[in-house]
Coordinates of C-alpha atoms in Angstrom, one line a residue:
M1 CA 91.7 75.3 93.9
N2 CA 90.0 78.6 93.3
S3 CA 87.2 80.2 95.3
M4 CA 85.7 83.6 96.1
A5 CA 87.6 85.5 98.8
T6 CA 84.5 86.8 100.5
N7 CA 84.9 86.0 104.2
P8 CA 88.5 85.6 105.3
P9 CA 89.0 84.7 108.9
H10 CA 89.1 87.6 111.3
A11 CA 92.9 87.4 111.9
L12 CA 93.6 87.5 108.2
Q13 CA 91.0 90.2 107.6
F14 CA 92.6 92.4 110.2
A15 CA 96.1 91.8 108.9
M16 CA 95.0 92.7 105.4
Q17 CA 93.4 95.9 106.7
V18 CA 96.7 96.8 108.5
E19 CA 98.7 96.0 105.3
R20 CA 96.4 98.4 103.2
F21 CA 96.9 101.2 105.7
Y22 CA 100.7 100.5 105.7
A23 CA 100.7 100.8 101.9
G24 CA 99.1 104.2 102.3
L25 CA 101.3 105.4 105.1
I26 CA 104.6 104.3 103.6
L27 CA 104.1 106.7 100.7
A28 CA 104.9 109.5 103.0
A29 CA 108.1 107.9 104.2
K30 CA 111.7 108.7 103.4
P31 CA 114.5 106.2 103.1
G32 CA 116.2 105.4 106.4
S33 CA 119.8 104.8 107.1
D34 CA 119.4 101.1 106.1
T35 CA 117.6 102.1 102.8
E36 CA 114.3 101.0 104.1
P37 CA 111.6 103.7 104.1
S38 CA 110.7 105.0 107.5
L39 CA 108.2 107.4 109.2
G40 CA 110.6 107.9 112.1
G41 CA 110.0 111.3 113.7
R42 CA 106.6 111.8 112.1
L43 CA 103.4 112.0 114.1
L44 CA 100.1 110.3 113.2
Y45 CA 96.9 111.4 114.9
A46 CA 94.5 108.4 114.5
G47 CA 91.5 110.0 116.3
Q48 CA 89.0 107.9 118.2
L49 CA 90.2 104.4 119.0
G50 CA 87.9 102.3 117.0
A51 CA 88.3 99.3 114.7
D52 CA 89.9 101.3 111.8
A53 CA 92.1 103.3 114.2
R54 CA 93.4 100.0 115.7
A55 CA 94.5 98.8 112.3
L56 CA 96.0 102.2 111.4
L57 CA 98.0 102.4 114.7
V58 CA 99.5 98.9 114.0
A59 CA 100.4 100.0 110.5
A60 CA 102.0 103.2 111.7
N61 CA 104.1 101.2 114.2
I62 CA 105.3 99.0 111.3
A63 CA 106.1 102.1 109.3
G64 CA 108.0 103.7 112.2
A65 CA 105.8 106.6 113.1
A66 CA 104.8 107.9 116.5
S67 CA 101.0 107.7 116.9
L68 CA 98.4 109.3 119.1
A69 CA 94.8 108.2 119.6
V70 CA 92.0 109.1 122.0
S71 CA 89.3 106.9 123.7
A72 CA 86.4 107.6 126.0
D73 CA 86.5 103.9 127.0
A74 CA 89.4 103.0 129.3
A75 CA 88.5 99.3 129.0
A76 CA 89.0 99.5 125.2
G77 CA 92.3 101.2 125.7
K78 CA 93.4 98.5 128.1
Q79 CA 92.4 95.8 125.5
A80 CA 94.4 97.7 122.9
M81 CA 97.4 97.5 125.1
R82 CA 97.0 93.8 125.7
D83 CA 96.7 93.3 121.9
G84 CA 99.8 95.3 121.3
V85 CA 98.0 98.0 119.3
I86 CA 99.2 100.7 121.7
D87 CA 102.2 101.0 123.9
F88 CA 100.9 103.4 126.5
L89 CA 97.5 104.3 127.9
V90 CA 97.5 107.7 129.7
T91 CA 95.0 110.2 131.1
S92 CA 96.4 113.5 129.9
L93 CA 97.8 115.1 126.8
D94 CA 100.9 116.2 128.9
E95 CA 101.7 112.6 129.6
A96 CA 101.2 111.6 126.0
L97 CA 103.5 114.5 124.7
R98 CA 106.3 113.5 127.1
I99 CA 106.3 110.0 125.6
L100 CA 105.9 111.1 122.0
K101 CA 108.6 113.8 122.1
N102 CA 111.1 111.4 123.5
E103 CA 110.4 108.6 121.0
M104 CA 110.1 111.0 118.0
R105 CA 113.5 112.5 119.0
K106 CA 114.9 108.9 118.7
R107 CA 112.9 108.3 115.5
T108 CA 111.4 105.2 117.0
A109 CA 107.8 103.9 116.7
V110 CA 105.4 104.3 119.6
A111 CA 101.6 104.4 120.0
V112 CA 99.9 106.3 122.8
C113 CA 96.2 106.6 123.6
V114 CA 94.7 109.2 125.9
V115 CA 91.6 108.5 127.9
Q116 CA 89.3 111.4 127.4
D117 CA 85.5 111.7 127.0
S118 CA 85.3 113.9 123.8
E119 CA 87.3 113.4 120.7
A120 CA 86.4 116.9 119.5
D121 CA 87.5 118.5 122.7
F122 CA 90.8 116.5 122.5
A123 CA 91.4 117.6 118.9
R124 CA 90.8 121.2 119.9
L125 CA 93.2 120.9 122.7
L126 CA 95.8 119.6 120.3
L127 CA 95.3 122.7 118.1
E128 CA 95.5 125.0 121.2
R129 CA 98.7 123.4 122.3
G130 CA 100.2 123.7 118.8
V131 CA 100.4 119.9 118.4
L132 CA 100.2 119.5 114.6
P133 CA 100.2 115.9 113.3
D134 CA 101.9 115.1 110.1
L135 CA 99.4 112.3 109.2
L136 CA 95.7 111.9 109.6
P137 CA 93.2 109.2 108.6
L138 CA 91.1 110.3 105.6
R139 CA 87.5 111.0 106.5
S140 CA 84.6 111.5 104.1
A141 CA 83.3 114.4 106.2
P142 CA 86.1 115.6 108.4
A143 CA 85.3 117.4 111.7
P144 CA 86.3 121.1 111.8
E145 CA 89.4 120.2 113.9
F146 CA 90.5 117.6 111.3
A147 CA 89.9 120.1 108.5
A148 CA 92.1 122.5 110.5
F149 CA 94.9 120.0 110.7
L150 CA 94.7 119.4 107.0
S151 CA 94.8 123.1 106.3
L152 CA 98.0 123.3 108.4
G153 CA 99.8 120.7 106.3
A154 CA 98.7 117.3 107.7
R155 CA 98.7 114.6 105.0
P156 CA 95.6 112.3 104.8
V157 CA 96.2 108.6 104.9
V158 CA 94.2 106.3 102.7
A159 CA 94.1 102.5 102.7
I160 CA 95.6 101.3 99.4
H161 CA 94.6 98.1 97.8
P162 CA 97.0 96.1 95.6
D163 CA 97.5 97.1 92.0
S164 CA 96.3 94.9 89.2
D165 CA 99.8 93.4 88.9
Q166 CA 100.1 92.6 92.6
V167 CA 98.8 89.9 94.8
I168 CA 98.4 89.3 98.5
L169 CA 100.4 86.2 99.5
A170 CA 99.5 84.6 102.8
W171 CA 101.0 81.6 104.5
I172 CA 99.4 79.9 107.5
V173 CA 100.9 77.4 109.9
A174 CA 98.8 75.8 112.6
D175 CA 101.5 73.6 114.2
A176 CA 104.5 75.2 116.0
P177 CA 104.2 78.5 114.2
A178 CA 106.9 80.1 116.3
Q179 CA 109.3 77.6 115.0
W180 CA 108.3 77.4 111.3
L181 CA 107.0 80.9 110.4
P182 CA 110.5 82.5 110.6
K183 CA 111.8 79.9 108.2
L184 CA 108.9 80.6 105.8
D185 CA 109.5 84.4 106.3
T186 CA 113.1 83.8 105.1
F187 CA 111.8 82.1 102.0
A188 CA 109.5 85.1 101.3
M189 CA 112.3 87.6 101.9
D190 CA 114.5 85.7 99.4
C191 CA 111.8 86.1 96.8
L192 CA 111.9 89.9 97.1
S193 CA 114.4 91.8 95.0
S194 CA 117.1 94.1 96.4
D195 CA 115.7 96.9 94.3
P196 CA 114.4 100.0 96.2
S197 CA 110.9 99.3 94.8
D198 CA 110.8 96.3 97.2
A199 CA 112.1 98.2 100.2
S200 CA 108.7 98.8 101.8
A201 CA 107.8 95.1 101.3
R202 CA 111.0 94.1 103.1
R203 CA 110.2 96.4 106.0
W204 CA 106.7 95.0 106.2
L205 CA 107.9 91.4 106.2
R206 CA 110.6 92.2 108.8
L207 CA 108.4 94.2 111.3
S208 CA 104.8 93.1 110.8
P209 CA 105.1 89.9 112.8
R210 CA 106.3 91.9 115.8
Y211 CA 103.5 94.5 115.7
L212 CA 100.6 92.2 114.6
G213 CA 101.7 89.8 117.4
R214 CA 99.0 87.5 118.7
M215 CA 96.4 89.2 116.5
S216 CA 97.8 87.2 113.6
Q217 CA 99.3 84.3 115.3
G218 CA 100.1 81.5 112.9
L219 CA 99.9 83.6 109.7
R220 CA 101.8 86.0 107.6
L221 CA 101.0 88.0 104.5
L222 CA 102.9 90.0 101.9
R223 CA 102.0 92.2 99.0
C224 CA 104.1 91.2 96.0
D225 CA 104.0 90.3 92.3
E226 CA 102.9 87.0 90.9
N227 CA 106.5 85.9 90.2
A228 CA 107.5 86.4 93.9
A229 CA 104.4 84.5 95.0
A230 CA 105.2 81.6 92.7
G231 CA 108.8 81.5 93.8
F232 CA 107.8 81.4 97.4
Q233 CA 105.6 78.3 96.8
V234 CA 108.5 76.6 95.0
Q235 CA 110.7 77.2 98.0
V236 CA 108.1 75.9 100.4
E237 CA 107.7 72.8 98.3
R238 CA 111.4 72.2 98.2
G239 CA 112.2 73.3 101.8
E240 CA 112.6 71.1 104.8
I241 CA 109.2 72.1 106.3
V242 CA 107.8 69.3 108.5
V243 CA 104.4 70.8 109.3
P244 CA 101.5 71.5 107.0
V245 CA 101.5 74.9 105.3
E246 CA 98.5 76.6 103.7
I247 CA 99.3 79.2 101.1
Q248 CA 96.7 81.7 99.8
V249 CA 97.2 83.9 96.8
M250 CA 94.6 86.7 96.6
S251 CA 94.1 88.9 93.6
G252 CA 91.0 91.1 93.5
D253 CA 88.1 88.8 94.5
R254 CA 89.9 85.6 93.5
L255 CA 91.5 83.3 96.0
Q256 CA 93.8 80.4 95.2
I257 CA 94.6 78.0 98.1
N258 CA 97.4 75.5 98.0
N259 CA 98.1 73.1 100.9
F260 CA 101.6 71.8 101.3
A261 CA 101.9 68.6 103.3
P262 CA 105.2 67.7 104.9
R263 CA 107.3 65.2 102.9
T264 CA 107.4 61.7 104.2
R265 CA 110.8 60.2 104.5

């Protein structure tokens, strides 16, 4: 069945936005000790905690970076903590730096948001304190402080859509997702090659469920080629899955949906 992919559900839409940011971030990563690319030890400054920054912070956690954001709205920061977007909500840069330095030294992912009224004042404070991020979101008209970060070597991060030979593969389970999604994830991992070109996809598949959390409950998605997507569907059809599974394959503005019903004995 084919249809236009115009209005994906909110959870899927958010996961796709995170995945596009992840694709942009991981370009700046280096291979880790387990051969997966990692941004461990790198600092992302996401700026104001808005909708795009939430997706960028989740993507940075998946990529292994330490992240910093600012918000004038403490309630929005608390909601971001409940959603798992950030790990810490603090009231001063000093508190944030203590956390960030500790986690960056261990090369582990962490996301910190500072409650402060003015994003511009906070960015100026970063410059005054010599806190220079490695990564920044790309802005069409960057503020002077962001332009200063870029001139000092920060790398702009762009959301990257799939190439023409790639698809977005999504699988959705409504019944007992905690039980059946891990099995489906294993099917997807088996369809990826051991080649270094698939290393970032393996990292995404391994860590995105943890950091997307309840914001994508019941669904997974993966950027892959058409052969991997086809192989995944074959494994689902042959596997011992006893709940219905919806599989979506998205390419450009085209959406193919296949529904797999559990086999009757």
